[in-house]
PDB file of C-alpha atoms in Angstrom:
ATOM      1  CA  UNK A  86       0.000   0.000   0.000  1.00  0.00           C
ATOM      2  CA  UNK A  87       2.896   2.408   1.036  1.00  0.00           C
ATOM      3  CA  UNK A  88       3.905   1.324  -2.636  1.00  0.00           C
ATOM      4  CA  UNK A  89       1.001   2.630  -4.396  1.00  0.00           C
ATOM      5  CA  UNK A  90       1.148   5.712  -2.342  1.00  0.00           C
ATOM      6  CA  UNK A  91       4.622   6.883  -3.712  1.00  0.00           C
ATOM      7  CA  UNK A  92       3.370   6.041  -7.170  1.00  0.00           C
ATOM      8  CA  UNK A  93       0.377   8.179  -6.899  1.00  0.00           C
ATOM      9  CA  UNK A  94       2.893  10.813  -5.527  1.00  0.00           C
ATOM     10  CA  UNK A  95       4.736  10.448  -8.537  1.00  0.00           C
ATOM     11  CA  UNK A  96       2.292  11.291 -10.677  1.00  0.00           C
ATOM     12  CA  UNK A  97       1.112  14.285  -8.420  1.00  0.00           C
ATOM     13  CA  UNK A  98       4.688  15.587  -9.076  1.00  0.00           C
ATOM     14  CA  UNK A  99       4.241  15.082 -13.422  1.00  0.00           C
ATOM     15  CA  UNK A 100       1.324  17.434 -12.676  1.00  0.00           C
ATOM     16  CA  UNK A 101       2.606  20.338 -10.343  1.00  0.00           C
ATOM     17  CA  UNK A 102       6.077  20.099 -12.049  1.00  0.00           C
ATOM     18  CA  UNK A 103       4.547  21.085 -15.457  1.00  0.00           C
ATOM     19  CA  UNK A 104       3.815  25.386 -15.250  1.00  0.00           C
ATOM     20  CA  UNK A 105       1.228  24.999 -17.194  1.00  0.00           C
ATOM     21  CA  UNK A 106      -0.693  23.825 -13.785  1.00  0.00           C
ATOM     22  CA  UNK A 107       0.162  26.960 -12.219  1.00  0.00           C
ATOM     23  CA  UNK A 108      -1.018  28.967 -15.251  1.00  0.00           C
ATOM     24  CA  UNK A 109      -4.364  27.159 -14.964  1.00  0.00           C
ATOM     25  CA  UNK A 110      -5.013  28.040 -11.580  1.00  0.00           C
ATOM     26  CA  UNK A 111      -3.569  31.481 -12.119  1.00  0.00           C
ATOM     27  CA  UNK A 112      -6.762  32.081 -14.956  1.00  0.00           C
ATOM     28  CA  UNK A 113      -8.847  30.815 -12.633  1.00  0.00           C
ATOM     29  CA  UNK A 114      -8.149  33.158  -9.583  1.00  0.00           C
ATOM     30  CA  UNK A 115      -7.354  35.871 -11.647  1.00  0.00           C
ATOM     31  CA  UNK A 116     -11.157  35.792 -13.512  1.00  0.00           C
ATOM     32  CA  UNK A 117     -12.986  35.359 -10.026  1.00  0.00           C
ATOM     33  CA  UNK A 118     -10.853  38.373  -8.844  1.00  0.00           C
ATOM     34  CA  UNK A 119     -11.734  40.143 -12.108  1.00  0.00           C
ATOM     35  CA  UNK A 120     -15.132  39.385 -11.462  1.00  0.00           C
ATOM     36  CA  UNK A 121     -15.359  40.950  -7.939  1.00  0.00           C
ATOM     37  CA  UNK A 122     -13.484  43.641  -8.502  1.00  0.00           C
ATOM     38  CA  UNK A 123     -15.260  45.067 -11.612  1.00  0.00           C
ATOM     39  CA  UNK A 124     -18.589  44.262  -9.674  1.00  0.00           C
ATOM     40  CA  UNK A 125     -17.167  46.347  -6.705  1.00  0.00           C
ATOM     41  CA  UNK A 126     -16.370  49.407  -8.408  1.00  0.00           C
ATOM     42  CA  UNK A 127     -19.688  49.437 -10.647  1.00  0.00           C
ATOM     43  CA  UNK A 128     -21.828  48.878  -7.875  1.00  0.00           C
ATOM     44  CA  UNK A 129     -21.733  52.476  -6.162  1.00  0.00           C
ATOM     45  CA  UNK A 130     -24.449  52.205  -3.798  1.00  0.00           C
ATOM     46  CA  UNK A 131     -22.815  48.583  -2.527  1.00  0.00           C
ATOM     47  CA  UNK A 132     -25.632  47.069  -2.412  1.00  0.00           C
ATOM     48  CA  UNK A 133     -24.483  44.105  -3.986  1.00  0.00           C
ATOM     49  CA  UNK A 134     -24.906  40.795  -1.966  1.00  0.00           C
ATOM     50  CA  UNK A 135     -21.155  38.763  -1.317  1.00  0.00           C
ATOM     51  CA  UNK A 136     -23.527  35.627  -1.748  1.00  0.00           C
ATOM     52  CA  UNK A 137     -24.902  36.183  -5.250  1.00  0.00           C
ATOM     53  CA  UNK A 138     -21.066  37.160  -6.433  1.00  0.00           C
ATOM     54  CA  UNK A 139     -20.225  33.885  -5.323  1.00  0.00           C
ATOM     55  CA  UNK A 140     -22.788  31.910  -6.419  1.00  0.00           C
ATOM     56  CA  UNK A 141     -22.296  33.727  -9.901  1.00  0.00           C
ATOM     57  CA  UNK A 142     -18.578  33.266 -10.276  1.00  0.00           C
ATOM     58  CA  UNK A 143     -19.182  28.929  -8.584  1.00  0.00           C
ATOM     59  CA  UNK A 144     -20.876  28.607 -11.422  1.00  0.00           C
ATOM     60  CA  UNK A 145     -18.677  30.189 -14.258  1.00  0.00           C
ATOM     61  CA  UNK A 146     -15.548  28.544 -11.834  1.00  0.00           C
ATOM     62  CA  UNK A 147     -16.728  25.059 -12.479  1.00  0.00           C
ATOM     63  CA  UNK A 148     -17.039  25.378 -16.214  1.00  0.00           C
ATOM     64  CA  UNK A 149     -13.445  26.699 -16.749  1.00  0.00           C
ATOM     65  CA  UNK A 150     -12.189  23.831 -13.625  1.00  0.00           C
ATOM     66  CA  UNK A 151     -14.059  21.364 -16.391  1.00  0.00           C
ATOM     67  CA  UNK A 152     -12.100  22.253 -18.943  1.00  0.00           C
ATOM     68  CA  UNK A 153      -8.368  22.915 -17.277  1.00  0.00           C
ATOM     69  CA  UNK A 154      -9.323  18.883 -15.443  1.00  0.00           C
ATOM     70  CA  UNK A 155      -9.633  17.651 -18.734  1.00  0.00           C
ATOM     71  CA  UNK A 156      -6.494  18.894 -20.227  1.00  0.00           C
ATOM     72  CA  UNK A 157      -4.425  17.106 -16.989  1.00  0.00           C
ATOM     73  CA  UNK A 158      -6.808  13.711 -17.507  1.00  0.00           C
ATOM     74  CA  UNK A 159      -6.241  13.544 -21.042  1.00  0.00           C
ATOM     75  CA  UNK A 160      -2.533  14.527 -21.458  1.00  0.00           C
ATOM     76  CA  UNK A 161      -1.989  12.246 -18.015  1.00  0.00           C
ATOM     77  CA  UNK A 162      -2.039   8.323 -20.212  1.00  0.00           C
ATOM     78  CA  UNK A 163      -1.630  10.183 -23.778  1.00  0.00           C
ATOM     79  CA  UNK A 164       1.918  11.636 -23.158  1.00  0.00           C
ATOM     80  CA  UNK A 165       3.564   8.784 -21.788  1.00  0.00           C
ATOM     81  CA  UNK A 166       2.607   6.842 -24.863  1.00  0.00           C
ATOM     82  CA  UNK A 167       4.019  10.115 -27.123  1.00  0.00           C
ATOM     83  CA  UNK A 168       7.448  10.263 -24.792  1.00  0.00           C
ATOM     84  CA  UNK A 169       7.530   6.695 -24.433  1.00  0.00           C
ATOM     85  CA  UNK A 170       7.713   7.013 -20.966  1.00  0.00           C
ATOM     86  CA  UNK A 171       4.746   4.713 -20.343  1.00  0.00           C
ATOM     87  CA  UNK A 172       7.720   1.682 -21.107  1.00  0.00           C
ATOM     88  CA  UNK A 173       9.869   2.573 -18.381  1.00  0.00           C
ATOM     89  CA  UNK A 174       6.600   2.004 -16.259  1.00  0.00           C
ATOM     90  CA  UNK A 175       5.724  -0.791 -17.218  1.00  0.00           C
ATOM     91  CA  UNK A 176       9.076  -2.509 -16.047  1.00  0.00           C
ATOM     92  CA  UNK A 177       9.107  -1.269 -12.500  1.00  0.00           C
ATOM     93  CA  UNK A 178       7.277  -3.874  -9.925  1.00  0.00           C
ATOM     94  CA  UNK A 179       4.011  -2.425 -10.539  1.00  0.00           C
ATOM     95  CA  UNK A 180       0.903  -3.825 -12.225  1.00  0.00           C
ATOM     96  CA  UNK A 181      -0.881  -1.805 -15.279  1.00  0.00           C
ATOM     97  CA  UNK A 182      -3.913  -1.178 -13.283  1.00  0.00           C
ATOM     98  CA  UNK A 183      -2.124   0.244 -10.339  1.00  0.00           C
ATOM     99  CA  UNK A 184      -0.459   2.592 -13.037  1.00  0.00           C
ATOM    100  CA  UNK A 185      -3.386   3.198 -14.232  1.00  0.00           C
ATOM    101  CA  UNK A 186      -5.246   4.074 -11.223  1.00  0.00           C
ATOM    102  CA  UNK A 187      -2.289   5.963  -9.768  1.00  0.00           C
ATOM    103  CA  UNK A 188      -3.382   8.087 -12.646  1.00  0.00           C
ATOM    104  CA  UNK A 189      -6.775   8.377 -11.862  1.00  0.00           C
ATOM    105  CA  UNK A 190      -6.065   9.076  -8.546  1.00  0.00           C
ATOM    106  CA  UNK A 191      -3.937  11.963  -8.778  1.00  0.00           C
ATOM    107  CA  UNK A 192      -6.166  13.790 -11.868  1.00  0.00           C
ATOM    108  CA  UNK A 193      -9.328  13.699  -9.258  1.00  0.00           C
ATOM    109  CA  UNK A 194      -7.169  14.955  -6.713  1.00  0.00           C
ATOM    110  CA  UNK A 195      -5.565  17.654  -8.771  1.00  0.00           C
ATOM    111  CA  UNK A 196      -9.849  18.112  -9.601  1.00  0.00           C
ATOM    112  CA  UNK A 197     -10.509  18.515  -6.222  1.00  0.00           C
ATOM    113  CA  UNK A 198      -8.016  20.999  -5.095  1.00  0.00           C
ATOM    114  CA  UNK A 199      -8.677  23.028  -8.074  1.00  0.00           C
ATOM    115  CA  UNK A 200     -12.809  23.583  -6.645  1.00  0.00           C
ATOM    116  CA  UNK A 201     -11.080  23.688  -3.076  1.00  0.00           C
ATOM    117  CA  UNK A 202      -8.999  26.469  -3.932  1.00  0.00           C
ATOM    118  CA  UNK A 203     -11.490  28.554  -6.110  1.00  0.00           C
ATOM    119  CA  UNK A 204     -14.053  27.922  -3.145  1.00  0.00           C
ATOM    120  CA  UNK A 205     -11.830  29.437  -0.620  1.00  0.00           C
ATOM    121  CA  UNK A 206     -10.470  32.152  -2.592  1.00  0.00           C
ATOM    122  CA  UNK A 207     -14.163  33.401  -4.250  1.00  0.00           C
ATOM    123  CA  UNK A 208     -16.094  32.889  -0.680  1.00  0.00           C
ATOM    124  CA  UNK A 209     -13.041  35.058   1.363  1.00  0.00           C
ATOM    125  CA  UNK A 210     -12.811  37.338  -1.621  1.00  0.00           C
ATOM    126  CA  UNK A 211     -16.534  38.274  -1.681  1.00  0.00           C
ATOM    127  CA  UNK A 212     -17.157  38.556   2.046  1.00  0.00           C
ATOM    128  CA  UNK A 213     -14.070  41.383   2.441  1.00  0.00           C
ATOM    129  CA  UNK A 214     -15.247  43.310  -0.266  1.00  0.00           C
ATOM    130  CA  UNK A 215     -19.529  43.010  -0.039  1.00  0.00           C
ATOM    131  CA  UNK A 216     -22.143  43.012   1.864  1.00  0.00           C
ATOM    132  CA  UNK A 217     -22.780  39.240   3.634  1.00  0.00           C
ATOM    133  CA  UNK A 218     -25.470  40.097   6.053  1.00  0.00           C
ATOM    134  CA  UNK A 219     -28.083  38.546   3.335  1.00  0.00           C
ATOM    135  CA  UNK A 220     -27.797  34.965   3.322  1.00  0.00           C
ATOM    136  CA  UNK A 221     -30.824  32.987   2.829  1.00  0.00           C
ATOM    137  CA  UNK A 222     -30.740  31.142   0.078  1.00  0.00           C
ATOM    138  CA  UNK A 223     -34.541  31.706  -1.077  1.00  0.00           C
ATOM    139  CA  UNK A 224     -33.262  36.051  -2.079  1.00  0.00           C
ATOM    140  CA  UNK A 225     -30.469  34.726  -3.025  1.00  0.00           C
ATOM    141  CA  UNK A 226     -30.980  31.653  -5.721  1.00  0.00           C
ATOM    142  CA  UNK A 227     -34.632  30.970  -5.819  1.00  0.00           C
ATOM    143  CA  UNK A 228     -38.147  31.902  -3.350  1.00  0.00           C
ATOM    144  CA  UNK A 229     -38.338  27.958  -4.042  1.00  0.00           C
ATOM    145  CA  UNK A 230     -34.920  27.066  -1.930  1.00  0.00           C
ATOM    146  CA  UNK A 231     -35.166  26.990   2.163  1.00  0.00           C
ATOM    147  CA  UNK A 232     -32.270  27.218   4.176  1.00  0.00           C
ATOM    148  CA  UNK A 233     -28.891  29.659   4.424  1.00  0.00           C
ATOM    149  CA  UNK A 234     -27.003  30.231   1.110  1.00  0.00           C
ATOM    150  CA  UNK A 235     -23.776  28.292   2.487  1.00  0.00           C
ATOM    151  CA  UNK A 236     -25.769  25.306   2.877  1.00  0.00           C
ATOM    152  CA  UNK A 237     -27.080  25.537  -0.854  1.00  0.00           C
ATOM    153  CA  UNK A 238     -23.355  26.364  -1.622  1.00  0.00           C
ATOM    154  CA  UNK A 239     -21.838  23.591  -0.199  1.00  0.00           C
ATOM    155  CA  UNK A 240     -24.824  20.938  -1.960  1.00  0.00           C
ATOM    156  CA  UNK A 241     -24.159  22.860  -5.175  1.00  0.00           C
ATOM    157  CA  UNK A 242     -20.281  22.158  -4.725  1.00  0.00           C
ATOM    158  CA  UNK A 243     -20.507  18.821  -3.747  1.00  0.00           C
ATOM    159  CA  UNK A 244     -22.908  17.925  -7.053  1.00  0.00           C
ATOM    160  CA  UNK A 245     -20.771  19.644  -9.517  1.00  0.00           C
ATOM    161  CA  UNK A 246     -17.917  17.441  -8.314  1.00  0.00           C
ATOM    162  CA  UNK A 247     -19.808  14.638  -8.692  1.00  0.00           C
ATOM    163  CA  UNK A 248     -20.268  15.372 -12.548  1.00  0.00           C
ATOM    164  CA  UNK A 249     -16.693  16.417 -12.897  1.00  0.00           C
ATOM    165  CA  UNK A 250     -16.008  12.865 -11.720  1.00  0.00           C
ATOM    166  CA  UNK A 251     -17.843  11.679 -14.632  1.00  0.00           C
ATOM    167  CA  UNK A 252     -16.410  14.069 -17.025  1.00  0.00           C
ATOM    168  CA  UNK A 253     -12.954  13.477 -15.953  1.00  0.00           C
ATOM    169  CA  UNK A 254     -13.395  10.057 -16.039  1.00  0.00           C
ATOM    170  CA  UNK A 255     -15.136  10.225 -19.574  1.00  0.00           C
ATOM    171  CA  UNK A 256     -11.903  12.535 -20.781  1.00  0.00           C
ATOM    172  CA  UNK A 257      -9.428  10.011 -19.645  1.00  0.00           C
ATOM    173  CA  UNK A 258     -11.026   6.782 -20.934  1.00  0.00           C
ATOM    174  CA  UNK A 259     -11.007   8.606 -24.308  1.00  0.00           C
ATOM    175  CA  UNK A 260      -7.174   9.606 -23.580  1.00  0.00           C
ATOM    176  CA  UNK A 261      -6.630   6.087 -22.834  1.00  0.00           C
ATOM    177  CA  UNK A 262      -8.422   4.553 -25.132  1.00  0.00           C
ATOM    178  CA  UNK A 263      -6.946   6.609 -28.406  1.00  0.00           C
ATOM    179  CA  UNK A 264      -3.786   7.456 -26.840  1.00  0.00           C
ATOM    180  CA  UNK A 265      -4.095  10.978 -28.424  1.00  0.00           C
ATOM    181  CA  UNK A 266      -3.697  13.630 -25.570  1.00  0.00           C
ATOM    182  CA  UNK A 267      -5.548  16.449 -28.479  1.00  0.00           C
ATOM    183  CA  UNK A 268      -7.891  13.907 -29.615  1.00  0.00           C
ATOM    184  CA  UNK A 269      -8.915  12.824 -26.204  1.00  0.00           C
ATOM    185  CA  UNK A 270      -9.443  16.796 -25.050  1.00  0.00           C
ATOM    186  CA  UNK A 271     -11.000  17.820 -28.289  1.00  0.00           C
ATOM    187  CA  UNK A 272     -13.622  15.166 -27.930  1.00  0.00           C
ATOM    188  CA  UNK A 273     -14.383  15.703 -24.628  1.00  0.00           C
ATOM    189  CA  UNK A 274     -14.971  19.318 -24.772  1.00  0.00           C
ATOM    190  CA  UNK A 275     -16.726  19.045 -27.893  1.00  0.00           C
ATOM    191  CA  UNK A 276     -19.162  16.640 -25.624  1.00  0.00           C
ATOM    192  CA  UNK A 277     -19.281  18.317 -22.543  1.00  0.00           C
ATOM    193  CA  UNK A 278     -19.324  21.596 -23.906  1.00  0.00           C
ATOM    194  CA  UNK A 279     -20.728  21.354 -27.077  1.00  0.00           C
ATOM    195  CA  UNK A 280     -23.565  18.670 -26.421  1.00  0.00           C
ATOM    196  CA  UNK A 281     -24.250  20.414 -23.423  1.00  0.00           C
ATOM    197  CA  UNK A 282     -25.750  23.307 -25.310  1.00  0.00           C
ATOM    198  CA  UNK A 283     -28.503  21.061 -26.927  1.00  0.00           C
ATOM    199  CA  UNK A 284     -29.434  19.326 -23.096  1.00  0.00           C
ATOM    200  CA  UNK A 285     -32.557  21.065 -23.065  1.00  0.00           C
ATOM    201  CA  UNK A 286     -33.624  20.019 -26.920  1.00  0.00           C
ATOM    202  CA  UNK A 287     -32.387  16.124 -25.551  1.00  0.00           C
ATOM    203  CA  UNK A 288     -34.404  17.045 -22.530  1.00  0.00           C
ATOM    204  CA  UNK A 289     -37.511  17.340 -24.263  1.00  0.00           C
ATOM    205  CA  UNK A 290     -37.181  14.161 -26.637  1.00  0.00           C
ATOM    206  CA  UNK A 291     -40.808  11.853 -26.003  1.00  0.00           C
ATOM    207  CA  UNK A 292     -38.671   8.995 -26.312  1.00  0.00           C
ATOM    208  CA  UNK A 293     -38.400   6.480 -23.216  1.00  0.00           C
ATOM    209  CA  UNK A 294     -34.916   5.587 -24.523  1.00  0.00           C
ATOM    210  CA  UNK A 295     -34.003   9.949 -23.776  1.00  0.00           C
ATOM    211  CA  UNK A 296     -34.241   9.185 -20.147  1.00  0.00           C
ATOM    212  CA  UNK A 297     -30.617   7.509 -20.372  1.00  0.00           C
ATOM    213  CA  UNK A 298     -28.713  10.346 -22.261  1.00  0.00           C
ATOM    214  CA  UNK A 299     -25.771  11.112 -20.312  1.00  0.00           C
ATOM    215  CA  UNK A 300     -26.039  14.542 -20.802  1.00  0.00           C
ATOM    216  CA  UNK A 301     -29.306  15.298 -19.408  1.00  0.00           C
ATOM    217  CA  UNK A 302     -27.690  13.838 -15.910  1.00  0.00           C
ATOM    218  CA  UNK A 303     -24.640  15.396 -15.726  1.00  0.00           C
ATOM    219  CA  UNK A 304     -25.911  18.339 -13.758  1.00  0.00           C
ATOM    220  CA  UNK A 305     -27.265  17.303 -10.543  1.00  0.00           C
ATOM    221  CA  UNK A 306     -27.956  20.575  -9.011  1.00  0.00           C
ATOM    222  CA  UNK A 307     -31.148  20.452 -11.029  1.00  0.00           C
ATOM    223  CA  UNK A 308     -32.867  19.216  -8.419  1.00  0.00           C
ATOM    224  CA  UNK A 309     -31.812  21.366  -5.862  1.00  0.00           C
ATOM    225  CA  UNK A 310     -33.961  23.825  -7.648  1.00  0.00           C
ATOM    226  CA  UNK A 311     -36.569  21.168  -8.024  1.00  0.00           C
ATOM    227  CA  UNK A 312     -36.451  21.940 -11.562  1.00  0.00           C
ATOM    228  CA  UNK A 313     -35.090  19.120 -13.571  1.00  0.00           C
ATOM    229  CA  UNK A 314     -35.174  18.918 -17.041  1.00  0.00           C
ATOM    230  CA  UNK A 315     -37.124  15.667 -17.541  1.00  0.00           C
ATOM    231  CA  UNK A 316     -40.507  15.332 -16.227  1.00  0.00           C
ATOM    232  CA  UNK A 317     -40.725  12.726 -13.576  1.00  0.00           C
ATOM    233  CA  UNK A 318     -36.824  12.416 -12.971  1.00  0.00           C
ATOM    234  CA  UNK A 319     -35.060  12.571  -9.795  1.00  0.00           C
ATOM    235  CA  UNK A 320     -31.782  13.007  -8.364  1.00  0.00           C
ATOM    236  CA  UNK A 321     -31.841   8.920  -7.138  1.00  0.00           C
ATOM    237  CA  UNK A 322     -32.455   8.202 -11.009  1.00  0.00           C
ATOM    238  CA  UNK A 323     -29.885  10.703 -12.627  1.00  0.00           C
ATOM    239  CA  UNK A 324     -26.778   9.093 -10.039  1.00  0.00           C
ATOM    240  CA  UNK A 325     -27.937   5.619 -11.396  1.00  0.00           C
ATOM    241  CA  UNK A 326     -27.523   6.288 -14.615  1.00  0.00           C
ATOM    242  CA  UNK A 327     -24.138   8.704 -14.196  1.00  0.00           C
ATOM    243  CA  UNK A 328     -23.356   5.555 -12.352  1.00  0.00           C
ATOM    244  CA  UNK A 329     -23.801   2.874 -14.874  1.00  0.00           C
ATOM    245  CA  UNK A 330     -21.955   5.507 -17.443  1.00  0.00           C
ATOM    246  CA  UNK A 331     -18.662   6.014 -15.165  1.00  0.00           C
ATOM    247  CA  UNK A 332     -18.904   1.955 -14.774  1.00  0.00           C
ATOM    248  CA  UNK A 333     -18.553   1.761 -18.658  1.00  0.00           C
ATOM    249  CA  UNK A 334     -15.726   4.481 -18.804  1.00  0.00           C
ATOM    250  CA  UNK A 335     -13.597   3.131 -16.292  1.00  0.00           C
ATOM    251  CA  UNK A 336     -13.853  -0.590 -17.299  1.00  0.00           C
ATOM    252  CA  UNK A 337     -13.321   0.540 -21.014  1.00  0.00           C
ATOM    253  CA  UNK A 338      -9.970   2.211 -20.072  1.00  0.00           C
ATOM    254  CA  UNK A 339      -8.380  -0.166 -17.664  1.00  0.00           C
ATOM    255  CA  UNK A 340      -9.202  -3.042 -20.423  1.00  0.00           C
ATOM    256  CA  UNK A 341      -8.187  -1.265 -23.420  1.00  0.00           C
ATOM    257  CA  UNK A 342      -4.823  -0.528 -20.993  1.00  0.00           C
ATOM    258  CA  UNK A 343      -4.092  -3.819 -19.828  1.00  0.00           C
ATOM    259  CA  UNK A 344      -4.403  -5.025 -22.617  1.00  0.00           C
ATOM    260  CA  UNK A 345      -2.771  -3.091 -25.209  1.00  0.00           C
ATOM    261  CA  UNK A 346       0.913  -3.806 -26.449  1.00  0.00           C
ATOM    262  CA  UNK A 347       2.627  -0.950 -25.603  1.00  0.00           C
ATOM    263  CA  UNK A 348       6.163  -2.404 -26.087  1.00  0.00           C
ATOM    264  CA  UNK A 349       6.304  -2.171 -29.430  1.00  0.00           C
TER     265      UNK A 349
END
């Protein structure tokens, strides 16, 4: 076990070795602090609430976390097969599907400190510079949510990781799979993002068989609205079926990687 911990180490150190992991999280905190401070200095009369700005820039976070996790999951498999690294792996004492999930490993936690980090810095950010007296949730989001706004902040969180598990996992089977590092993240944003644009026209397919689109699932914080986008669907329904989906991605890529000949 001690083992596998070093070798997801090891992989932890391919990803915050490389500057472009630090330029990634630089864009990140540099658009929520472009956000705030633009909002600050147009709003003259302060009246802004700290909890909408960071409920506004949580949301426009995730999408850009999406995208930077998907670079690191797909370039994570595809450039050892470019460099020819993956070979000198492959003869240390370890088996392919502890490389493999070493991978994994380290690319969800990269994920998660990425929405750690933005969640710190947008929440600390937006308290020091507005208003956070007003935080219920119901003037804040929607008259149709109960509660305080960090509680609805921390479910929203929580549920956007849980389809950026899905996505990530998606964007590295795909890596795997093809062993193309541009093919891998064009595909995946081209799905996520692209696809994603046309979940409401999937949404409102009459077929039976539209219930099991991935796409319509992938954002579980439709039901903390109580507004999801198929009639009759609920959040118990929409984690089966991401379920069953991540089930197929992972067991495609650790087949497809065991049993590949990567000697040659």
């Amino acid at each position: 076990m001690f083992n596998f911990f070093k070798l997801v180490q090891n992989e932890n150190m391919k990803i915050y070795r490389r500057p472009r992991t630090y330029v990634m999280l630089g864009i990140l905190l540099a658009l929520i602090a472009a956000i705030s401070i633009i909002g600050y200095f147009v709003d003259h009369n302060h009246n802004t609430s700290a909890w909408s700005m960071i409920m506004t820039e949580v949301m426009i976070s995730y999408t850009l976390i999406t995208v930077f996790t998907i670079i690191i999951a797909s370039s994570g498999v595809a450039d050892e097969f470019t460099s020819g690294t993956i070979k000198l792996l492959l003869i240390r004492p370890w088996t392919r599907s502890k490389i493999l999930l070493s991978k994994y490993i380290a690319v969800l936690l990269y994920a998660l400190g990425m929405v750690v980090v933005m969640l710190l810095f947008t929440v600390v950010l937006n308290i020091i510079l507005f208003d956070a007296s007003d935080n219920a949730a119901a003037d804040i989001v929607s008259p149709l949510v109960s509660g305080s706004i960090a509680a609805y902040l921390i479910k929203y969180a929580l549920l956007k990781y849980v389809s950026l598990i899905v996505t990530t996992t998606l964007a590295f089977m795909l890596a795997t799979v093809s062993r193309s590092g541009a093919l891998a993240i064009g595909l995946s944003l081209f799905l996520i993002l692209g696809v994603n644009s046309f979940t409401p026209l999937l949404a409102a397919l009459k077929y039976k068989w539209a219930d099991y689109i991935l796409f319509i699932h992938l954002d579980l914080t439709q039901y903390l609205n109580d507004t999801p986008l198929r009639d009759g669907s609920t959040m118990g329904f929409s984690i089966a079926v991401l379920a069953i989906y991540y089930a197929i991605f992972v067991a495609l890529a650790w087949y497809v990687f065991k049993k590949r000949d990567v000697a040659a």
